[in-house]
């Protein structure tokens, strides 16, 4: 852009101009009148540039930032779109239990398989198991759950609703309504669900998946021929009789966990490079001194002694990177060290990966150093030797659990939903920008109009793609309506068959996030889609970009 002076009837007039190439020739176009003096023109141009850059920033922000909604609004959205329903809703709902709808089940399964691929398939040092939900009751005696897996039940003086607290929090925490808890109502509340098995006895629904890993530790180590350091992973349901289930999936009574118990020889160093991640770090010391969390490299925090052990730094960075790589917003994460009075009975050091939920910073994943507590307890109660033989040192060793990354599937699902929810006012609909890997439907296939020739091609493409992914066929409503419907449930790609497809044997593929479109040959579609889903190809390079 530049300023030009024009002389009209002996007077000066200043205009803003811009050069533009039109049909191969450079032409200059008037952008507007700026005033009668150079000073006036400079001032107006400055104001104009400022206004434009503010608008640009606003536009960018609008595109870059998800829309903030609260957890109730998210629950309503999830219900309306077929992700999640309250269990037993037609009977008034059952607090703390949730059913997954046709899209929720896909999202949940994708999330779990991404976790499993990353933590089990892609690593040589971790294998998986799938333990039973009800196991020998002695397992829970040995683990300490029977004697100490309690919360404190309290009633709020103001709203009279029951609430939960940890012992150390009594007198310090308040109810959601702002009221104080009545300490006279405080009593221990057992969190495990007791059930009857057969005629004879009491058993429990498991309150965590971890103990099944410890109880099977020796078999797995021997059969999978694992050498220290190594881990055992498990994904599965857990049950806790939460006093006050709340915040949608965040605190449920039935939920799924994805856990790893990572075993080392006592004192063994971490042989892996710590991922180069930067995150807000909130040490117990900072919490005691009422200081803020500080953004720094996890490697730096280890060097400075804020994080004591290399293994802890490694697992915290690894877990954070898993979320980041699947599209979560890194600014919404921090790691917080447990204070001495909140550590579990077994833990020597615990850090939580926390997320800034609409209802505050909350635990997403606990990463505890459990020492040899669990294996020694099971050794003591079962009277079986759980130590393993180290071929190199020729000594028997009872391994330590140096880290136990333990993540709730429901809490992870909420993170991805909040970080991908964009209410796009220009499009007039929500765009759920889930990573294509997590998206419940990978592609929607549309004939542009209902014509048998188009429908035939669409159905052939559907058959081909559905061998590999969950894809849908949609022929009802205008094309715009079909795009909007798919934007709202996070379908990353829409494939349209039109007149040109008959002649050129190609289709239009539309990108959910940018609405850009490319033409792709039908024979290449499956491979291209695979590359797009796995982020191996930029959308603009997937085919001929439609201007
Ligand atoms: P909180 O303090 O929030 O009750 P916790 O410290 O008891 O959690 P852990 O026993 O460390 O939780 O469980 C590991 C993970 O399992 C948690 O980080 C969370 O992601 C998930 N989780 C635990 N309890 C629940 C629940 N009631 N509903 C949903 N997820 C849960």
Coordinates of C-alpha atoms and ligand atoms in Angstrom, one line a residue:
X1 CA 0.0 0.0 0.0
X2 CA 1.2 3.5 -0.7
X3 CA 0.0 7.1 -0.5
X4 CA -0.4 9.2 -3.6
X5 CA -1.0 13.0 -4.0
X6 CA -3.5 14.3 -6.6
X7 CA -3.9 17.9 -7.6
X8 CA -7.5 18.9 -8.3
X9 CA -8.3 22.5 -9.2
X10 CA -5.0 23.6 -7.5
X11 CA -5.7 21.7 -4.2
X12 CA -3.9 18.7 -2.9
X13 CA -5.8 15.5 -2.1
X14 CA -4.2 12.4 -0.7
X15 CA -5.3 8.8 -1.5
X16 CA -4.3 5.3 -0.4
X17 CA -3.4 2.9 -3.3
X18 CA -2.4 -0.6 -3.8
X19 CA -0.7 -2.4 -6.7
X20 CA -2.4 -5.5 -8.0
X21 CA -1.6 -7.9 -10.9
X22 CA -4.7 -8.1 -13.1
X23 CA -4.6 -10.4 -16.2
X24 CA -0.8 -10.3 -16.2
X25 CA -0.5 -6.5 -15.9
X26 CA 0.3 -4.6 -12.7
X27 CA -2.4 -2.0 -12.0
X28 CA -2.9 0.4 -9.1
X29 CA -6.2 0.4 -7.3
X30 CA -7.6 3.2 -5.1
X31 CA -8.3 2.0 -1.5
X32 CA -9.7 5.3 -0.2
X33 CA -9.4 9.0 0.5
X34 CA -6.9 10.0 3.2
X35 CA -7.3 13.8 3.5
X36 CA -5.9 17.1 2.3
X37 CA -2.5 17.2 3.9
X38 CA 0.4 14.6 4.1
X39 CA 0.1 14.7 8.0
X40 CA -3.6 13.9 7.9
X41 CA -3.0 11.1 5.3
X42 CA -0.2 9.5 7.5
X43 CA -2.4 9.7 10.6
X44 CA -5.4 8.1 8.8
X45 CA -3.2 5.3 7.3
X46 CA -1.8 4.5 10.7
X47 CA -5.3 4.3 12.2
X48 CA -6.4 2.1 9.3
X49 CA -3.5 -0.3 9.7
X50 CA -4.1 -0.6 13.4
X51 CA -7.7 -1.3 12.9
X52 CA -7.0 -4.0 10.2
X53 CA -4.4 -5.7 12.4
X54 CA -6.8 -5.8 15.4
X55 CA -9.4 -7.3 13.1
X56 CA -6.9 -9.8 11.7
X57 CA -5.8 -10.8 15.3
X58 CA -9.5 -11.2 16.2
X59 CA -10.1 -13.4 13.1
X60 CA -7.1 -15.5 13.9
X61 CA -8.1 -15.8 17.6
X62 CA -11.6 -16.8 16.5
X63 CA -10.1 -19.5 14.4
X64 CA -7.4 -20.5 16.9
X65 CA -9.2 -20.7 20.1
X66 CA -11.9 -23.1 21.0
X67 CA -15.2 -21.7 22.4
X68 CA -15.4 -21.8 26.2
X69 CA -18.4 -23.7 27.4
X70 CA -19.1 -25.1 30.8
X71 CA -19.4 -28.8 31.7
X72 CA -23.2 -28.8 31.7
X73 CA -23.3 -27.3 28.2
X74 CA -20.8 -30.0 27.1
X75 CA -23.0 -32.7 28.6
X76 CA -26.0 -31.3 26.7
X77 CA -24.0 -31.2 23.4
X78 CA -22.8 -34.8 23.9
X79 CA -26.4 -36.0 24.5
X80 CA -27.8 -34.0 21.6
X81 CA -25.2 -35.3 19.1
X82 CA -25.3 -39.0 20.3
X83 CA -22.0 -39.1 22.2
X84 CA -23.1 -39.8 25.8
X85 CA -26.4 -40.2 27.7
X86 CA -27.0 -40.4 31.4
X87 CA -27.5 -44.1 32.3
X88 CA -31.2 -44.9 32.9
X89 CA -32.3 -41.5 31.7
X90 CA -35.8 -42.7 30.8
X91 CA -36.2 -43.6 34.5
X92 CA -34.9 -40.2 35.7
X93 CA -31.1 -41.0 35.4
X94 CA -28.7 -42.8 37.8
X95 CA -26.1 -40.5 39.2
X96 CA -22.5 -41.4 38.3
X97 CA -23.2 -43.8 35.5
X98 CA -23.1 -43.0 31.8
X99 CA -23.9 -44.7 28.5
X100 CA -22.1 -44.1 25.3
X101 CA -24.1 -43.5 22.1
X102 CA -23.2 -44.4 18.5
X103 CA -20.6 -41.7 18.3
X104 CA -19.4 -41.8 21.9
X105 CA -18.5 -45.5 21.6
X106 CA -16.3 -44.8 18.5
X107 CA -14.6 -41.8 20.2
X108 CA -13.9 -43.8 23.3
X109 CA -12.6 -46.8 21.3
X110 CA -10.3 -44.6 19.2
X111 CA -9.0 -42.9 22.3
X112 CA -8.2 -46.2 24.0
X113 CA -6.6 -47.6 20.9
X114 CA -4.4 -44.5 20.4
X115 CA -3.3 -44.9 24.0
X116 CA -2.6 -48.6 23.5
X117 CA -0.7 -48.0 20.3
X118 CA 1.5 -45.4 21.9
X119 CA 2.1 -47.1 25.2
X120 CA 2.2 -50.8 24.1
X121 CA 2.5 -51.5 20.4
X122 CA 5.2 -48.8 19.8
X123 CA 7.3 -49.8 22.8
X124 CA 9.4 -52.9 23.3
X125 CA 9.4 -52.5 27.1
X126 CA 5.7 -52.6 27.8
X127 CA 3.2 -55.5 27.4
X128 CA -0.5 -55.5 28.2
X129 CA -3.0 -57.6 30.2
X130 CA -6.7 -57.6 30.8
X131 CA -7.6 -58.6 34.3
X132 CA -11.0 -59.5 35.7
X133 CA -13.3 -56.9 37.3
X134 CA -14.0 -59.1 40.3
X135 CA -11.0 -60.8 41.8
X136 CA -10.0 -62.6 44.9
X137 CA -11.0 -60.4 47.9
X138 CA -7.5 -60.9 49.4
X139 CA -6.1 -58.7 46.6
X140 CA -7.9 -55.7 48.1
X141 CA -6.8 -56.6 51.6
X142 CA -3.2 -56.8 50.6
X143 CA -3.4 -53.6 48.6
X144 CA -4.7 -51.7 51.6
X145 CA -8.0 -50.8 49.9
X146 CA -10.2 -52.8 52.4
X147 CA -8.7 -50.9 55.3
X148 CA -8.1 -47.4 53.9
X149 CA -9.8 -46.7 50.6
X150 CA -12.2 -44.2 52.1
X151 CA -13.3 -40.7 51.6
X152 CA -14.8 -38.5 54.3
X153 CA -18.5 -38.0 54.0
X154 CA -19.7 -34.5 55.0
X155 CA -22.9 -32.5 54.7
X156 CA -22.8 -28.9 53.6
X157 CA -24.2 -26.5 56.3
X158 CA -25.7 -24.3 53.6
X159 CA -27.2 -26.4 50.8
X160 CA -27.5 -29.6 53.0
X161 CA -26.1 -31.7 50.1
X162 CA -23.5 -34.5 50.8
X163 CA -20.0 -33.9 49.8
X164 CA -16.6 -35.6 49.9
X165 CA -13.3 -34.6 51.4
X166 CA -10.0 -36.1 52.1
X167 CA -9.1 -36.2 55.8
X168 CA -6.4 -33.6 55.4
X169 CA -8.9 -31.2 53.7
X170 CA -11.4 -31.1 56.6
X171 CA -12.0 -27.6 57.7
X172 CA -10.2 -26.3 54.6
X173 CA -12.4 -27.2 51.6
X174 CA -15.8 -25.8 50.9
X175 CA -18.9 -27.1 49.1
X176 CA -19.5 -26.1 45.5
X177 CA -22.2 -23.7 46.7
X178 CA -19.7 -21.9 48.8
X179 CA -21.0 -23.2 52.1
X180 CA -18.9 -24.8 54.8
X181 CA -19.0 -28.5 55.6
X182 CA -20.4 -29.5 59.0
X183 CA -17.6 -31.3 60.7
X184 CA -20.0 -33.0 63.0
X185 CA -21.4 -35.0 60.0
X186 CA -17.9 -36.2 59.0
X187 CA -17.6 -40.0 58.8
X188 CA -15.5 -42.5 56.8
X189 CA -17.2 -43.7 53.7
X190 CA -16.0 -46.8 52.0
X191 CA -15.4 -46.3 48.3
X192 CA -15.4 -49.9 47.1
X193 CA -18.7 -51.5 45.9
X194 CA -19.2 -54.7 47.9
X195 CA -21.0 -57.5 46.1
X196 CA -21.9 -61.1 46.7
X197 CA -20.3 -63.9 44.8
X198 CA -22.2 -67.2 44.8
X199 CA -23.5 -68.4 48.2
X200 CA -20.4 -67.9 50.2
X201 CA -18.8 -64.6 50.2
X202 CA -18.2 -60.9 50.0
X203 CA -16.1 -59.6 47.1
X204 CA -15.6 -56.2 45.5
X205 CA -15.9 -54.5 42.1
X206 CA -12.3 -53.4 41.5
X207 CA -11.7 -49.7 42.4
X208 CA -8.6 -49.6 40.1
X209 CA -7.0 -51.7 37.5
X210 CA -3.5 -51.5 39.0
X211 CA -3.8 -54.4 41.5
X212 CA -4.6 -56.9 38.7
X213 CA -1.2 -56.0 37.2
X214 CA 0.6 -56.7 40.5
X215 CA -1.3 -59.9 41.2
X216 CA -0.3 -61.2 37.7
X217 CA 3.2 -59.6 37.7
X218 CA 5.2 -62.8 38.0
X219 CA 3.3 -64.7 35.3
X220 CA 3.6 -61.9 32.8
X221 CA 7.2 -61.3 33.5
X222 CA 8.1 -64.9 33.0
X223 CA 5.8 -65.6 30.0
X224 CA 6.6 -62.4 28.1
X225 CA 10.3 -62.8 29.1
X226 CA 10.5 -59.2 30.3
X227 CA 13.7 -57.7 31.6
X228 CA 13.9 -54.8 34.0
X229 CA 13.1 -52.0 33.3
X230 CA 9.7 -52.9 31.9
X231 CA 6.0 -52.0 32.2
X232 CA 2.7 -53.8 32.2
X233 CA -0.3 -51.9 30.9
X234 CA -4.0 -52.3 31.2
X235 CA -7.2 -50.6 30.1
X236 CA -10.4 -51.4 31.9
X237 CA -13.4 -50.5 34.0
X238 CA -13.1 -49.4 37.6
X239 CA -15.8 -48.7 40.1
X240 CA -15.9 -46.3 43.1
X241 CA -18.9 -45.5 45.2
X242 CA -18.2 -41.8 44.9
X243 CA -20.2 -39.8 47.6
X244 CA -20.9 -36.9 45.2
X245 CA -20.5 -37.9 41.5
X246 CA -20.3 -34.6 39.5
X247 CA -19.0 -32.7 36.5
X248 CA -20.3 -35.1 33.9
X249 CA -17.7 -37.9 33.2
X250 CA -15.1 -36.3 35.5
X251 CA -16.3 -38.0 38.7
X252 CA -18.3 -41.1 37.9
X253 CA -19.0 -44.3 39.9
X254 CA -18.2 -46.5 36.9
X255 CA -15.4 -45.4 34.7
X256 CA -12.5 -46.7 32.7
X257 CA -8.8 -46.4 33.5
X258 CA -5.7 -46.7 31.3
X259 CA -2.8 -47.6 33.6
X260 CA 0.8 -48.7 33.4
X261 CA 2.9 -50.1 36.3
X262 CA 6.5 -49.5 35.4
X263 CA 9.0 -51.7 37.2
X264 CA 12.7 -51.1 37.7
X265 CA 15.6 -52.6 39.7
X266 CA 15.9 -50.3 42.7
X267 CA 18.2 -47.4 41.8
X268 CA 18.1 -48.2 38.0
X269 CA 18.6 -45.0 35.9
X270 CA 16.1 -44.1 33.1
X271 CA 17.8 -45.1 29.8
X272 CA 15.3 -43.1 27.7
X273 CA 15.6 -39.5 26.5
X274 CA 13.2 -37.2 28.2
X275 CA 10.9 -35.7 25.6
X276 CA 11.7 -32.0 25.2
X277 CA 8.4 -30.6 26.6
X278 CA 7.7 -27.3 28.3
X279 CA 4.8 -27.1 30.8
X280 CA 3.5 -25.2 33.8
X281 CA 5.2 -26.8 36.9
X282 CA 3.7 -26.5 40.3
X283 CA 6.0 -28.0 43.0
X284 CA 4.8 -28.8 46.5
X285 CA 7.2 -26.1 47.7
X286 CA 5.6 -23.5 45.5
X287 CA 2.2 -24.5 46.8
X288 CA 3.3 -24.3 50.5
X289 CA 4.7 -20.8 49.8
X290 CA 1.6 -19.7 48.0
X291 CA 3.5 -19.1 44.7
X292 CA 2.3 -19.5 41.2
X293 CA 3.2 -22.4 38.9
X294 CA 6.1 -21.7 36.5
X295 CA 6.4 -22.6 32.9
X296 CA 9.6 -24.4 32.2
X297 CA 11.2 -27.4 30.4
X298 CA 10.6 -30.7 32.2
X299 CA 14.3 -31.5 31.5
X300 CA 15.2 -28.2 33.2
X301 CA 13.0 -29.0 36.3
X302 CA 14.9 -32.3 36.6
X303 CA 18.3 -30.5 36.4
X304 CA 17.2 -28.0 39.1
X305 CA 16.0 -30.8 41.4
X306 CA 12.3 -29.6 41.3
X307 CA 11.5 -33.0 39.9
X308 CA 13.6 -35.4 41.8
X309 CA 13.8 -38.5 39.6
X310 CA 14.7 -38.9 35.9
X311 CA 11.9 -41.5 35.6
X312 CA 9.3 -39.1 36.9
X313 CA 10.5 -36.4 34.5
X314 CA 10.4 -39.0 31.6
X315 CA 6.9 -40.2 32.3
X316 CA 5.5 -36.7 32.9
X317 CA 6.9 -35.5 29.6
X318 CA 5.8 -38.6 27.8
X319 CA 2.2 -38.4 29.0
X320 CA 1.9 -34.7 28.3
X321 CA 3.3 -35.3 24.7
X322 CA 0.6 -38.0 24.2
X323 CA -2.1 -35.4 24.8
X324 CA -0.4 -32.8 22.7
X325 CA 0.2 -35.0 19.7
X326 CA -3.5 -35.8 19.7
X327 CA -4.4 -32.2 19.4
X328 CA -5.0 -31.1 23.1
X329 CA -4.1 -27.5 23.8
X330 CA -0.7 -27.5 25.8
X331 CA -1.6 -24.2 27.5
X332 CA -4.4 -26.0 29.4
X333 CA -2.0 -28.4 31.1
X334 CA 0.3 -28.3 34.2
X335 CA 2.0 -30.8 36.4
X336 CA 1.5 -30.5 40.2
X337 CA 3.4 -32.3 42.9
X338 CA 1.4 -33.8 45.7
X339 CA 2.0 -32.3 49.1
X340 CA 3.1 -34.6 51.9
X341 CA -0.4 -34.7 53.5
X342 CA -2.2 -35.7 50.3
X343 CA 0.1 -38.5 49.2
X344 CA -1.5 -42.0 49.1
X345 CA -0.4 -44.5 51.7
X346 CA 1.8 -46.3 49.2
X347 CA 3.4 -43.4 47.3
X348 CA 6.9 -42.0 47.9
X349 CA 6.4 -39.2 45.4
X350 CA 3.4 -38.3 43.2
X351 CA 2.9 -35.8 40.4
X352 CA -0.4 -35.2 38.8
X353 CA -0.8 -34.1 35.2
X354 CA -3.6 -31.5 35.6
X355 CA -5.9 -29.9 33.1
X356 CA -7.7 -26.5 33.3
X357 CA -11.3 -27.8 33.2
X358 CA -14.1 -25.1 33.1
X359 CA -14.5 -26.0 36.8
X360 CA -10.9 -25.4 37.6
X361 CA -7.5 -27.1 37.6
X362 CA -8.1 -30.8 38.2
X363 CA -6.3 -34.1 38.2
X364 CA -6.3 -35.8 34.8
X365 CA -3.6 -38.4 35.4
X366 CA -1.8 -39.4 38.6
X367 CA 1.8 -40.4 38.2
X368 CA 3.0 -42.0 41.5
X369 CA 6.2 -43.6 42.5
X370 CA 4.9 -46.6 44.5
X371 CA 8.3 -48.1 45.5
X372 CA 8.0 -51.8 46.3
X373 CA 4.8 -51.4 48.4
X374 CA 2.5 -53.4 46.2
X375 CA 4.7 -56.4 45.4
X376 CA 5.9 -56.8 49.0
X377 CA 2.3 -56.6 50.2
X378 CA 1.1 -59.3 47.7
X379 CA 4.2 -61.3 48.6
X380 CA 3.3 -61.1 52.3
X381 CA -0.4 -61.9 51.9
X382 CA -0.1 -64.7 49.2
X383 CA 3.1 -66.1 50.7
X384 CA 4.5 -66.4 47.1
X385 CA 7.9 -65.2 46.0
X386 CA 7.3 -62.4 43.6
X387 CA 11.0 -61.4 43.2
X388 CA 12.6 -62.0 39.8
X389 CA 16.1 -63.2 38.9
X390 CA 18.5 -60.7 37.3
X391 CA 20.6 -62.7 34.8
X392 CA 23.3 -60.0 34.8
X393 CA 23.8 -59.6 38.5
X394 CA 22.8 -63.2 39.2
X395 CA 20.7 -61.9 42.1
X396 CA 17.0 -62.0 43.0
X397 CA 15.3 -58.7 43.1
X398 CA 11.9 -57.4 44.2
X399 CA 11.3 -54.6 41.6
X400 CA 10.1 -51.1 42.4
X401 CA 7.3 -49.4 40.7
X402 CA 9.1 -46.2 39.8
X403 CA 6.1 -44.7 38.0
X404 CA 2.4 -45.5 37.7
X405 CA 0.8 -43.4 35.0
X406 CA -2.9 -43.8 35.7
X407 CA -5.4 -42.0 33.5
X408 CA -9.2 -42.0 33.4
X409 CA -10.6 -42.5 29.9
X410 CA -13.6 -40.2 30.6
X411 CA -11.4 -37.4 31.9
X412 CA -9.2 -37.7 28.7
X413 CA -12.3 -37.7 26.5
X414 CA -13.5 -34.4 28.2
X415 CA -10.1 -32.8 27.5
X416 CA -10.3 -33.6 23.8
X417 CA -13.9 -32.5 23.6
X418 CA -13.3 -29.1 25.3
X419 CA -10.2 -28.4 23.3
X420 CA -11.9 -29.1 20.0
X421 CA -15.2 -27.4 20.4
X422 CA -15.4 -24.3 18.1
X423 CA -18.7 -22.5 17.8
X424 CA -18.1 -21.0 14.3
X425 CA -20.5 -18.1 14.0
X426 CA -19.6 -17.5 10.3
X427 CA -20.5 -21.1 9.4
X428 CA -23.5 -21.0 11.8
X429 CA -22.6 -24.3 13.4
X430 CA -20.3 -26.0 15.8
X431 CA -17.1 -27.4 14.4
X432 CA -15.7 -30.2 16.5
X433 CA -12.0 -30.1 15.5
X434 CA -11.1 -33.5 16.9
X435 CA -7.8 -35.1 15.7
X436 CA -8.8 -37.3 12.7
X437 CA -7.3 -40.2 14.6
X438 CA -9.9 -39.7 17.4
X439 CA -12.9 -38.6 15.2
X440 CA -15.8 -41.1 15.5
X441 CA -16.5 -40.9 11.8
X442 CA -13.5 -40.5 9.5
X443 CA -15.4 -39.5 6.3
X444 CA -18.9 -38.8 5.1
X445 CA -19.7 -39.7 1.5
X446 CA -22.4 -37.7 -0.4
X447 CA -23.8 -37.9 -3.9
X448 CA -24.3 -34.2 -4.7
X449 CA -27.9 -34.9 -5.7
X450 CA -29.9 -38.1 -5.6
X451 CA -29.1 -39.5 -9.0
X452 CA -28.6 -43.2 -9.5
X453 CA -25.2 -42.7 -11.2
X454 CA -23.9 -40.7 -8.3
X455 CA -25.4 -43.0 -5.7
X456 CA -23.8 -46.0 -7.3
X457 CA -20.3 -44.4 -7.1
X458 CA -20.9 -43.2 -3.5
X459 CA -21.9 -46.7 -2.4
X460 CA -18.8 -48.3 -4.0
X461 CA -16.6 -45.8 -2.2
X462 CA -18.5 -46.5 1.0
X463 CA -17.9 -50.2 0.7
X464 CA -14.2 -49.7 0.0
X465 CA -13.5 -47.2 2.8
X466 CA -15.6 -49.0 5.4
X467 CA -13.2 -52.0 5.2
X468 CA -10.8 -49.8 7.2
X469 CA -12.8 -47.0 9.0
X470 CA -16.1 -45.9 10.3
X471 CA -17.5 -43.9 7.4
X472 CA -21.0 -42.9 6.6
X473 CA -23.2 -42.3 3.6
X474 CA -25.4 -39.3 3.7
X475 CA -27.8 -38.2 0.9
X476 CA -30.5 -36.3 2.8
X477 CA -30.7 -32.5 2.8
X478 CA -28.7 -29.8 1.1
X479 CA -25.0 -30.1 0.7
X480 CA -24.5 -27.3 3.2
X481 CA -26.7 -29.0 5.8
X482 CA -24.7 -32.2 5.3
X483 CA -21.4 -30.4 5.8
X484 CA -22.8 -28.7 9.0
X485 CA -24.1 -32.0 10.4
X486 CA -20.6 -33.6 10.0
X487 CA -18.7 -30.6 11.2
X488 CA -20.7 -30.8 14.5
X489 CA -19.7 -34.4 15.2
X490 CA -16.1 -33.9 14.1
X491 CA -16.0 -35.8 10.8
X492 CA -12.7 -34.5 9.3
X493 CA -13.4 -35.2 5.6
X494 CA -16.5 -35.0 3.4
X495 CA -16.4 -36.7 0.0
X496 CA -18.8 -35.5 -2.7
X497 CA -19.6 -37.3 -5.9
X498 CA -20.8 -34.9 -8.7
X499 CA -21.2 -34.7 -12.5
X500 CA -17.4 -34.5 -13.0
X501 CA -16.9 -37.7 -11.1
X502 CA -18.7 -39.6 -13.9
X503 CA -16.3 -38.2 -16.5
X504 CA -13.0 -37.9 -14.6
X505 CA -13.4 -40.6 -12.0
X506 CA -12.6 -38.3 -9.2
X507 CA -14.3 -36.7 -6.2
X508 CA -14.2 -33.6 -4.1
X509 CA -12.7 -34.0 -0.6
X510 CA -13.5 -31.2 1.9
X511 CA -11.4 -30.4 4.9
X512 CA -13.5 -29.8 8.1
X513 CA -11.2 -27.2 9.7
X514 CA -10.5 -25.0 6.7
X515 CA -13.4 -25.9 4.4
X516 CA -10.7 -26.1 1.6
X517 CA -11.5 -28.7 -1.1
X518 CA -9.4 -30.8 -3.4
X519 CA -10.2 -33.1 -6.3
X520 CA -8.8 -36.7 -5.7
X521 CA -8.9 -39.6 -8.1
X522 CA -11.2 -42.4 -6.8
X523 CA -8.5 -45.0 -7.2
X524 CA -6.2 -43.0 -4.9
X525 CA -8.8 -42.0 -2.4
X526 CA -8.2 -44.7 0.2
X527 CA -4.4 -44.2 0.4
X528 CA -4.8 -40.4 0.5
X529 CA -7.4 -40.6 3.3
X530 CA -5.0 -42.9 5.3
X531 CA -2.2 -40.4 4.9
X532 CA -4.5 -37.5 5.9
X533 CA -5.8 -39.3 9.0
X534 CA -2.3 -40.1 10.1
X535 CA -1.2 -36.5 9.4
X536 CA 1.5 -37.7 6.9
X537 CA 0.1 -35.4 4.2
X538 CA -0.9 -31.7 4.2
X539 CA -4.5 -31.3 3.0
X540 CA -3.4 -28.8 0.2
X541 CA -1.1 -31.5 -1.2
X542 CA -3.8 -34.2 -1.3
X543 CA -5.1 -33.3 -4.7
X544 CA -5.9 -30.4 -7.1
X545 CA -6.9 -27.6 -4.9
X546 CA -10.3 -26.1 -5.9
X547 CA -10.0 -22.3 -6.1
Ligands
LIG1 P1 -9.5 -37.8 42.6 O1 -8.6 -37.2 43.6 O2 -9.9 -36.9 41.5 O3 -10.6 -38.6 43.2 P2 -7.8 -40.0 42.6 O4 -6.5 -39.4 43.0 O5 -8.6 -40.8 43.6 O6 -8.7 -39.0 41.9 P3 -6.5 -42.2 41.2 O7 -6.9 -43.2 42.2 O8 -5.1 -41.7 41.2 O9 -7.5 -41.0 41.3 O10 -7.0 -42.7 39.8 C1 -6.3 -42.5 38.6 C2 -7.1 -41.8 37.6 O11 -8.3 -42.5 37.4 C3 -7.4 -40.4 37.9 O12 -6.3 -39.5 37.6 C4 -8.6 -40.1 37.0 O13 -8.2 -39.8 35.7 C5 -9.3 -41.5 37.0 N1 -10.4 -41.5 38.0 C6 -10.3 -41.7 39.4 N2 -11.5 -41.6 40.0 C7 -12.4 -41.3 39.0 C8 -13.8 -41.1 38.9 N3 -14.5 -41.2 40.0 N4 -14.4 -40.8 37.8 C9 -13.6 -40.7 36.6 N5 -12.3 -40.9 36.6 C10 -11.7 -41.2 37.7

